[in-house]
Tab-separated table of C-alpha atoms in Angstrom:
chain	number	residue	atom	x	y	z
A	1	MET	CA	-3.364	-3.824	-4.533
A	2	ASN	CA	0.312	-3.073	-5.174
A	3	ILE	CA	2.704	-4.898	-7.479
A	4	HIS	CA	6.472	-5.219	-7.698
A	5	GLU	CA	8.663	-2.848	-9.678
A	6	TYR	CA	9.465	-5.343	-12.425
A	7	GLN	CA	5.743	-6.077	-12.872
A	8	ALA	CA	4.936	-2.364	-12.947
A	9	LYS	CA	7.563	-1.645	-15.602
A	10	GLU	CA	6.430	-4.550	-17.771
A	11	LEU	CA	2.874	-3.227	-17.506
A	12	LEU	CA	3.831	0.364	-18.346
A	13	ALA	CA	5.882	-0.839	-21.317
A	14	LYS	CA	2.674	-2.259	-22.823
A	15	TYR	CA	1.308	1.300	-22.875
A	16	GLY	CA	4.402	2.692	-24.569
A	17	ALA	CA	6.542	3.855	-21.637
A	18	PRO	CA	10.319	3.597	-22.305
A	19	ILE	CA	11.720	0.859	-20.058
A	20	ALA	CA	15.306	-0.359	-19.711
A	21	ALA	CA	15.801	-4.070	-20.341
A	22	GLY	CA	15.545	-6.255	-17.253
A	23	HIS	CA	14.508	-9.642	-15.877
A	24	ALA	CA	13.068	-10.923	-12.611
A	25	ALA	CA	14.997	-13.520	-10.606
A	26	PHE	CA	13.990	-15.740	-7.707
A	27	THR	CA	17.358	-17.431	-7.120
A	28	VAL	CA	21.001	-16.413	-7.285
A	29	GLU	CA	21.538	-18.470	-10.427
A	30	GLU	CA	18.516	-16.863	-12.096
A	31	ALA	CA	19.996	-13.444	-11.282
A	32	VAL	CA	23.263	-14.365	-12.974
A	33	GLU	CA	21.428	-15.756	-15.995
A	34	ALA	CA	19.328	-12.587	-16.174
A	35	ALA	CA	22.509	-10.493	-16.313
A	36	LYS	CA	23.887	-12.673	-19.111
A	37	GLN	CA	20.877	-11.692	-21.243
A	38	LEU	CA	21.650	-7.968	-20.854
A	39	PRO	CA	24.189	-5.934	-22.865
A	40	GLY	CA	26.241	-4.863	-19.831
A	41	PRO	CA	28.874	-4.071	-18.767
A	42	LEU	CA	26.881	-2.280	-16.038
A	43	TYR	CA	24.028	-4.071	-14.277
A	44	VAL	CA	21.651	-2.999	-11.516
A	45	VAL	CA	20.517	-5.600	-8.962
A	46	LYS	CA	17.318	-4.462	-7.227
A	47	SER	CA	15.499	-5.986	-4.262
A	48	GLN	CA	11.794	-6.425	-4.950
A	49	ILE	CA	9.584	-5.550	-1.975
A	50	HIS	CA	6.455	-3.405	-1.714
A	51	ALA	CA	8.224	-0.430	-0.151
A	52	GLY	CA	10.205	2.596	-1.203
A	53	GLY	CA	13.610	3.717	-0.002
A	54	ARG	CA	15.271	0.464	-1.035
A	55	GLY	CA	18.463	2.162	-2.187
A	56	LYS	CA	19.072	3.594	1.283
A	57	GLY	CA	17.796	0.517	3.103
A	58	LYS	CA	19.807	-1.823	5.321
A	59	PHE	CA	19.688	-5.595	5.621
A	60	LYS	CA	19.172	-6.897	9.149
A	61	GLU	CA	21.410	-9.879	8.566
A	62	LEU	CA	24.327	-7.946	7.065
A	63	ALA	CA	26.885	-5.599	8.549
A	64	PRO	CA	25.711	-1.977	9.005
A	65	GLU	CA	28.152	-0.743	6.351
A	66	ALA	CA	26.741	-3.142	3.734
A	67	LYS	CA	25.189	-1.503	0.692
A	68	GLY	CA	21.425	-1.101	0.344
A	69	GLY	CA	18.781	-2.985	-1.574
A	70	VAL	CA	19.686	-1.456	-4.972
A	71	ARG	CA	23.254	-2.069	-6.130
A	72	LEU	CA	25.431	-1.604	-9.189
A	73	ALA	CA	27.395	-4.551	-10.560
A	74	PHE	CA	30.201	-4.330	-13.102
A	75	ASN	CA	30.525	-8.042	-13.815
A	76	LEU	CA	28.706	-11.336	-13.282
A	77	ASP	CA	30.629	-12.118	-10.092
A	78	GLU	CA	29.332	-8.914	-8.518
A	79	VAL	CA	25.786	-9.767	-9.643
A	80	ARG	CA	26.158	-13.127	-7.895
A	81	ALA	CA	27.525	-11.533	-4.727
A	82	HIS	CA	24.732	-8.951	-4.532
A	83	ALA	CA	22.051	-11.549	-5.197
A	84	THR	CA	23.483	-13.756	-2.456
A	85	ASP	CA	23.390	-10.846	-0.014
A	86	MET	CA	19.829	-9.887	-0.838
A	87	LEU	CA	17.768	-13.022	-1.373
A	88	GLY	CA	16.209	-14.404	1.796
A	89	ASN	CA	17.395	-11.513	3.944
A	90	THR	CA	15.320	-8.759	5.558
A	91	LEU	CA	15.512	-5.275	4.089
A	92	VAL	CA	14.616	-2.370	6.372
A	93	THR	CA	13.695	0.932	4.713
A	94	ILE	CA	12.046	4.159	5.779
A	95	GLN	CA	8.726	2.704	4.581
A	96	THR	CA	8.908	-0.827	6.024
A	97	GLY	CA	9.360	0.119	9.670
A	98	ASP	CA	11.791	-1.690	11.942
A	99	ALA	CA	10.388	-5.118	11.064
A	100	GLY	CA	11.509	-4.791	7.450
A	101	LYS	CA	10.515	-7.144	4.634
A	102	GLN	CA	12.142	-10.323	3.428
A	103	VAL	CA	13.489	-10.149	-0.109
A	104	ASN	CA	12.236	-13.095	-2.156
A	105	ARG	CA	12.597	-11.603	-5.648
A	106	LEU	CA	15.199	-9.581	-7.500
A	107	TYR	CA	15.113	-7.473	-10.632
A	108	VAL	CA	18.306	-7.361	-12.687
A	109	THR	CA	18.314	-4.501	-15.187
A	110	ASP	CA	20.636	-2.960	-17.712
A	111	GLY	CA	22.628	0.000	-16.403
A	112	ALA	CA	22.145	3.514	-17.741
A	113	ASP	CA	24.349	6.600	-17.958
A	114	ILE	CA	22.175	9.099	-16.103
A	115	ALA	CA	22.482	12.814	-16.809
A	116	LYS	CA	19.436	13.971	-14.785
A	117	GLU	CA	16.731	12.427	-12.611
A	118	PHE	CA	13.097	13.600	-12.581
A	119	TYR	CA	9.945	12.692	-10.669
A	120	LEU	CA	6.613	11.985	-12.378
A	121	ALA	CA	3.520	10.541	-10.744
A	122	LEU	CA	-0.220	10.213	-11.303
A	123	LEU	CA	-2.848	9.827	-8.634
A	124	VAL	CA	-6.499	10.604	-7.966
A	125	ASP	CA	-7.133	14.124	-6.692
A	126	ARG	CA	-9.904	13.459	-4.170
A	127	ALA	CA	-10.887	17.124	-4.074
A	128	THR	CA	-11.695	17.279	-7.792
A	129	GLY	CA	-12.272	13.629	-8.662
A	130	ARG	CA	-9.736	13.926	-11.472
A	131	VAL	CA	-6.448	12.261	-12.343
A	132	ALA	CA	-3.639	14.543	-11.201
A	133	PHE	CA	-0.029	14.752	-12.364
A	134	VAL	CA	2.746	15.456	-9.865
A	135	VAL	CA	5.961	16.588	-11.547
A	136	SER	CA	9.371	17.648	-10.278
A	137	THR	CA	12.845	18.246	-11.633
A	138	GLU	CA	14.219	16.890	-8.347
A	139	GLY	CA	13.742	13.140	-8.772
A	140	GLY	CA	15.683	10.435	-6.989
A	141	MET	CA	16.027	9.030	-3.496
A	142	ASP	CA	15.520	12.368	-1.736
A	143	ILE	CA	12.119	13.278	-3.205
A	144	GLU	CA	10.509	13.173	0.262
A	145	GLU	CA	12.979	15.802	1.473
A	146	VAL	CA	12.233	17.921	-1.598
A	147	ALA	CA	8.514	17.821	-0.799
A	148	HIS	CA	9.250	18.845	2.779
A	149	SER	CA	11.910	21.513	2.279
A	150	THR	CA	11.278	22.934	-1.200
A	151	PRO	CA	7.645	22.227	-2.134
A	152	GLU	CA	7.789	24.951	-4.809
A	153	LYS	CA	9.849	22.516	-6.894
A	154	ILE	CA	6.861	20.174	-7.168
A	155	HIS	CA	4.225	21.034	-9.771
A	156	THR	CA	0.739	19.568	-9.951
A	157	PHE	CA	-2.165	19.784	-12.387
A	158	SER	CA	-5.231	17.673	-13.109
A	159	VAL	CA	-6.841	16.375	-16.288
A	160	ASP	CA	-10.506	16.973	-17.047
A	161	PRO	CA	-12.011	13.504	-17.680
A	162	ALA	CA	-14.386	14.996	-20.262
A	163	SER	CA	-11.519	15.951	-22.554
A	164	GLY	CA	-8.910	13.450	-21.420
A	165	PHE	CA	-5.185	13.873	-21.935
A	166	GLN	CA	-4.459	16.569	-24.527
A	167	PRO	CA	-1.228	17.814	-26.166
A	168	HIS	CA	-1.141	20.815	-23.840
A	169	HIS	CA	-0.936	18.437	-20.859
A	170	GLY	CA	2.150	16.872	-22.392
A	171	ARG	CA	3.688	20.316	-22.901
A	172	THR	CA	2.893	21.186	-19.287
A	173	VAL	CA	4.834	18.122	-18.099
A	174	ALA	CA	7.760	18.921	-20.394
A	175	ASN	CA	7.886	22.546	-19.229
A	176	ALA	CA	7.730	21.495	-15.567
A	177	LEU	CA	10.727	19.227	-16.196
A	178	GLY	CA	12.588	21.973	-18.075
A	179	LEU	CA	12.709	19.911	-21.263
A	180	SER	CA	12.270	21.176	-24.830
A	181	GLY	CA	12.776	20.011	-28.394
A	182	ASP	CA	13.036	16.250	-28.842
A	183	GLN	CA	13.338	15.674	-25.099
A	184	GLY	CA	10.179	17.706	-24.532
A	185	LYS	CA	8.361	15.510	-27.043
A	186	GLN	CA	9.653	12.417	-25.229
A	187	ALA	CA	8.354	13.780	-21.925
A	188	ALA	CA	4.927	14.393	-23.432
A	189	LYS	CA	4.861	10.865	-24.831
A	190	VAL	CA	5.811	9.379	-21.448
A	191	ALA	CA	3.075	11.404	-19.753
A	192	GLN	CA	0.527	10.197	-22.322
A	193	SER	CA	1.555	6.559	-21.813
A	194	LEU	CA	1.271	6.823	-18.042
A	195	TYR	CA	-2.152	8.455	-18.308
A	196	ASP	CA	-3.347	5.699	-20.646
A	197	ALA	CA	-2.014	3.069	-18.237
A	198	PHE	CA	-3.692	4.782	-15.297
A	199	LEU	CA	-7.108	4.692	-16.929
A	200	GLY	CA	-6.627	1.336	-18.604
A	201	THR	CA	-5.793	-0.496	-15.385
A	202	ASP	CA	-7.999	1.442	-12.940
A	203	ALA	CA	-4.856	2.468	-11.100
A	204	ALA	CA	-4.867	4.387	-7.842
A	205	GLN	CA	-1.258	5.524	-8.198
A	206	ILE	CA	1.542	5.405	-10.743
A	207	GLU	CA	4.861	6.778	-9.510
A	208	VAL	CA	7.974	6.984	-11.647
A	209	ASN	CA	11.040	7.894	-9.624
A	210	PRO	CA	13.355	8.421	-11.208
A	211	LEU	CA	12.374	9.239	-14.732
A	212	ALA	CA	15.919	9.470	-16.036
A	213	LEU	CA	17.422	11.520	-18.832
A	214	THR	CA	20.394	9.529	-20.127
A	215	GLU	CA	23.671	10.923	-21.436
A	216	GLN	CA	22.424	9.913	-24.896
A	217	GLY	CA	19.431	12.264	-24.505
A	218	ASN	CA	16.728	9.618	-23.966
A	219	LEU	CA	14.123	9.404	-21.229
A	220	LEU	CA	13.851	6.102	-19.359
A	221	VAL	CA	11.534	4.876	-16.614
A	222	LEU	CA	14.158	3.599	-14.168
A	223	ASP	CA	11.836	2.802	-11.278
A	224	ALA	CA	8.058	2.508	-11.060
A	225	LYS	CA	5.503	1.933	-8.357
A	226	VAL	CA	1.936	1.053	-9.332
A	227	GLY	CA	-1.086	0.479	-7.105
A	228	PHE	CA	-4.619	-0.361	-8.179
A	229	ASP	CA	-8.104	0.471	-6.957
A	230	GLY	CA	-9.126	-2.744	-5.204
A	231	ASN	CA	-12.792	-2.080	-5.943
A	232	ALA	CA	-12.096	-2.292	-9.686
A	233	LEU	CA	-9.951	-5.426	-9.744
A	234	PHE	CA	-12.922	-7.608	-10.671
A	235	ARG	CA	-12.502	-6.088	-14.130
A	236	HIS	CA	-8.815	-7.057	-14.342
A	237	LYS	CA	-8.240	-10.762	-13.755
A	238	ASP	CA	-4.867	-10.430	-15.457
A	239	LEU	CA	-3.752	-7.924	-12.829
A	240	MET	CA	-4.950	-10.152	-9.999
A	241	GLU	CA	-2.429	-12.739	-11.186
A	242	LEU	CA	0.333	-10.272	-10.263
A	243	ARG	CA	-0.672	-10.225	-6.590
A	244	ASP	CA	2.067	-11.230	-4.140
A	245	GLU	CA	0.316	-12.203	-0.907
A	246	SER	CA	3.626	-12.581	0.936
A	247	GLU	CA	3.984	-8.781	0.754
A	248	GLU	CA	0.634	-8.126	2.426
A	249	ASP	CA	-0.145	-7.810	6.119
A	250	PRO	CA	-1.377	-11.269	7.267
A	251	ALA	CA	-4.328	-9.784	9.168
A	252	GLU	CA	-5.391	-7.635	6.221
A	253	LEU	CA	-5.048	-10.638	3.917
A	254	GLU	CA	-7.229	-12.740	6.219
A	255	ALA	CA	-9.801	-9.938	6.421
A	256	SER	CA	-10.035	-9.774	2.628
A	257	LYS	CA	-11.152	-13.424	2.579
A	258	TYR	CA	-14.279	-12.409	4.525
A	259	ASP	CA	-14.798	-9.153	2.606
A	260	LEU	CA	-13.866	-7.125	5.692
A	261	ALA	CA	-12.301	-3.690	5.310
A	262	TYR	CA	-9.424	-3.915	7.811
A	263	ILE	CA	-6.342	-1.765	8.324
A	264	LYS	CA	-3.968	-2.358	11.217
A	265	LEU	CA	-2.965	0.689	13.272
A	266	ASP	CA	-0.611	1.235	16.195
A	267	GLY	CA	-3.069	1.721	19.057
A	268	ASP	CA	-4.514	-0.535	21.753
A	269	ILE	CA	-8.316	-0.373	21.337
A	270	GLY	CA	-9.675	-2.798	18.742
A	271	CYS	CA	-12.658	-1.437	16.790
A	272	MET	CA	-15.443	-3.300	15.003
A	273	VAL	CA	-17.866	-0.970	13.263
A	274	ASN	CA	-20.250	-1.032	10.305
A	275	GLY	CA	-19.778	1.834	7.887
A	276	ALA	CA	-16.584	3.708	7.045
A	277	GLY	CA	-17.836	7.052	8.343
A	278	LEU	CA	-18.951	5.557	11.632
A	279	ALA	CA	-15.608	3.752	11.905
A	280	MET	CA	-13.717	7.029	11.460
A	281	ALA	CA	-15.885	8.714	14.086
A	282	THR	CA	-15.289	5.803	16.448
A	283	MET	CA	-11.537	6.055	16.063
A	284	ASP	CA	-11.646	9.808	16.586
A	285	ILE	CA	-13.627	9.578	19.801
A	286	ILE	CA	-11.301	6.913	21.183
A	287	LYS	CA	-8.420	9.335	20.664
A	288	LEU	CA	-10.484	12.128	22.205
A	289	ASN	CA	-10.739	10.003	25.347
A	290	GLY	CA	-7.005	9.516	25.632
A	291	MET	CA	-6.256	6.203	23.891
A	292	PHE	CA	-5.600	5.087	20.329
A	293	PRO	CA	-7.402	2.730	17.918
A	294	ALA	CA	-5.614	-0.511	17.035
A	295	ASN	CA	-7.365	-0.871	13.724
A	296	PHE	CA	-9.931	0.312	11.234
A	297	LEU	CA	-12.450	-2.488	10.687
A	298	ASP	CA	-15.668	-2.045	8.742
A	299	VAL	CA	-17.774	-5.223	8.695
A	300	GLY	CA	-20.092	-3.721	6.078
A	301	GLY	CA	-23.836	-3.453	5.870
A	302	GLY	CA	-24.784	-7.123	5.704
A	303	ALA	CA	-22.459	-8.983	8.051
A	304	SER	CA	-23.298	-12.545	9.071
A	305	LYS	CA	-22.585	-14.305	12.342
A	306	GLU	CA	-19.574	-15.969	10.687
A	307	LYS	CA	-18.276	-12.638	9.438
A	308	VAL	CA	-18.484	-11.061	12.888
A	309	THR	CA	-16.688	-14.056	14.396
A	310	ALA	CA	-13.903	-13.710	11.827
A	311	ALA	CA	-13.635	-9.993	12.597
A	312	PHE	CA	-13.183	-10.723	16.307
A	313	LYS	CA	-10.455	-13.247	15.616
A	314	ILE	CA	-8.592	-10.803	13.389
A	315	ILE	CA	-8.763	-8.041	16.007
A	316	LEU	CA	-7.574	-10.335	18.792
A	317	ALA	CA	-4.697	-11.654	16.681
A	318	ASP	CA	-3.065	-8.266	17.284
A	319	PRO	CA	-1.062	-8.615	20.534
A	320	ASN	CA	-1.344	-4.857	21.130
A	321	VAL	CA	-5.134	-4.983	21.589
A	322	LYS	CA	-6.064	-4.377	25.226
A	323	GLY	CA	-9.792	-3.857	24.718
A	324	ILE	CA	-12.476	-3.986	22.029
A	325	LEU	CA	-15.176	-1.473	21.169
A	326	VAL	CA	-18.045	-2.673	18.984
A	327	ASN	CA	-20.117	0.138	17.519
A	328	ILE	CA	-22.971	-1.034	15.300
A	329	PHE	CA	-25.852	0.881	13.793
A	330	GLY	CA	-28.326	-1.701	12.565
A	331	GLY	CA	-30.050	-0.814	9.326
A	332	ILE	CA	-29.689	-3.577	6.781
A	333	MET	CA	-27.687	-5.370	9.456
A	334	LYS	CA	-29.905	-6.437	12.373
A	335	CYS	CA	-28.643	-5.910	15.905
A	336	ASP	CA	-29.709	-9.380	17.084
A	337	ILE	CA	-27.583	-11.002	14.343
A	338	ILE	CA	-24.634	-8.889	15.408
A	339	ALA	CA	-25.219	-9.794	19.055
A	340	ASP	CA	-25.265	-13.515	18.189
A	341	GLY	CA	-21.987	-13.107	16.352
A	342	ILE	CA	-20.386	-11.189	19.216
A	343	VAL	CA	-21.375	-13.826	21.771
A	344	ALA	CA	-20.268	-16.725	19.548
A	345	ALA	CA	-16.949	-15.052	18.793
A	346	ALA	CA	-16.257	-14.121	22.415
A	347	LYS	CA	-16.850	-17.705	23.506
A	348	GLU	CA	-14.872	-19.242	20.653
A	349	VAL	CA	-11.768	-17.108	21.160
A	350	ASN	CA	-12.013	-17.223	24.949
A	351	LEU	CA	-12.137	-13.418	25.184
A	352	SER	CA	-9.713	-12.119	27.796
A	353	VAL	CA	-9.814	-8.354	27.184
A	354	PRO	CA	-12.569	-5.857	28.058
A	355	LEU	CA	-15.420	-5.621	25.555
A	356	VAL	CA	-17.799	-2.676	25.236
A	357	VAL	CA	-20.728	-2.903	22.825
A	358	ARG	CA	-22.931	-0.120	21.544
A	359	LEU	CA	-25.895	-1.241	19.439
A	360	GLU	CA	-28.533	0.953	17.824
A	361	GLY	CA	-31.126	0.404	15.118
A	362	THR	CA	-33.111	-2.586	13.853
A	363	ASN	CA	-33.908	-5.186	16.543
A	364	VAL	CA	-31.749	-3.330	19.054
A	365	GLU	CA	-33.710	-4.568	22.081
A	366	LYS	CA	-33.341	-8.180	20.968
A	367	GLY	CA	-29.618	-7.591	20.512
A	368	LYS	CA	-29.200	-6.102	23.963
A	369	GLU	CA	-31.135	-8.988	25.482
A	370	ILE	CA	-28.849	-11.525	23.797
A	371	LEU	CA	-25.772	-9.765	25.159
A	372	ALA	CA	-27.252	-9.439	28.657
A	373	ASN	CA	-28.124	-13.153	28.798
A	374	SER	CA	-24.830	-14.372	27.366
A	375	GLY	CA	-23.113	-14.856	30.704
A	376	LEU	CA	-20.127	-12.917	29.351
A	377	ALA	CA	-18.575	-9.783	30.830
A	378	ILE	CA	-19.847	-7.534	28.046
A	379	VAL	CA	-20.236	-3.876	28.982
A	380	PRO	CA	-23.222	-2.221	27.226
A	381	ALA	CA	-23.119	1.411	26.109
A	382	ASN	CA	-25.938	3.810	25.281
A	383	ASP	CA	-24.205	5.970	22.675
A	384	LEU	CA	-20.826	6.493	21.049
A	385	GLY	CA	-19.518	8.907	23.676
A	386	ASP	CA	-20.564	6.556	26.456
A	387	ALA	CA	-18.955	3.614	24.654
A	388	ALA	CA	-15.602	5.360	24.226
A	389	GLN	CA	-15.489	6.461	27.853
A	390	LYS	CA	-16.330	2.964	29.054
A	391	ILE	CA	-13.772	1.091	26.936
A	392	VAL	CA	-10.995	3.467	27.991
A	393	ALA	CA	-12.010	3.097	31.637
A	394	GLU	CA	-12.184	-0.709	31.347
A	395	VAL	CA	-8.752	-0.966	29.744
A	396	LYS	CA	-7.182	1.281	32.368
A	397	LYS	CA	-8.854	-0.743	35.118
A	398	ALA	CA	-7.532	-4.011	33.669
A	399	ALA	CA	-3.981	-2.672	33.291
C-alpha cells in the first residue's frame, strides 16, 4: 500500500525526520488557507498522486507549455491560480503512463532556499533479507538518469538486523553525501529516523528525494514516498486509514476484496493460477510461445467457487484479454471445486473468448469430467506446455 506525500512526511516527522511546514488541501480555498498558515513569502503547491515525476508532468486539460504538478508561488493569488489549474485535472508523468491520474488533493508547503539536493532511500534487499540504504549526492528530478548514466554516484549498504542501525551506519550515509561536522550529524540523525520509521511501520520502501541542504545549513525532507508491506498491514490499523482507494487500479482493488493476488499487465492472455511460482512459470511459458500475459493472478491455496467466479470477472473486465489460461495444481484446493467455479463463472459472464484449462492434483478426474460435461467450449490441456500452446493457437484462430 502506498500513501500520499503529505501523509508520508507527517508519518516520518513522528520518527524525528526534519519536515518543512505544510498542509493538505482538497479545494482551492483550502489551498489558499493552507498558505496563509505558512510563513511565506515562498510557497510550493504540489499535486498529490501516487506517482513520481510530478514536477516534470503535464496536465491533459492544460496547454502544453503549462507548468507541471509541482509549482512555486510567491503570493496567495499564485497559490489560488496553481490550485485551480491542478485540482480535478489529469496529471501525466513518466510513471503514470499516458492515462495519467486525476489530482484530487494538494499539498501546500513552505518554500526553502536550497543549496544542494541529495537522494536517500531505504528498501528491502531481497538477496540478503536486510534493510538497505541507497544514497546519492545527485538528488532531484533526474535521479533516474543518474542511475542509468552514472551508477557509480549511487552508494548502497545494508544493515544487519541483529545489530540494527549503529552510529557507523549514520557516518556511512554522511560520508556518501559528502557531509561533515554538524551537517554530517544531521545526516546521521535523518538516516536513523528513516530506519526507525521503516521498521516501525513495516515499510517496503521509504524514498526521500530530495533530501535538501538549505542555505542556512539545515537538512530537510522536501519530498517523500512511502510504501508498506501489505502482508503486515493487519498490525497497523492506523496506516490503513491513510489508504486512498481512488489511486489504486480498480481491478486490483476489486481483487483485494476477494483476497486475490492480482496485478494487471499489458498482454492479451488472461491467467488464473494457484501459487505465485506456478503463476510466474505460466506467464513465462506464454511468452515463450509468442504471446504475452495480461495479468498475474494467484487465487491461492484454498479458493472457493465464489472466489474463482470473481477471478474470472476481474480477468474479463480487461478489454485487452483475448483468451484465458487456467493452470491449477490441486493440493489443498480440489480440482472439482475449481472446475465448478470455472463452469459457473463462464456461464455467468457469458464467456466469449477462448478458454484453456489445465488441471492436475486432487480430484483431477472429477474436475475434468465436470468441464467435459459443461456444454461449454473449454479446451482441456494435459500439462503446462500443452496448455500454453493451445491457448496461443486458440487466440490466433479466433483473431
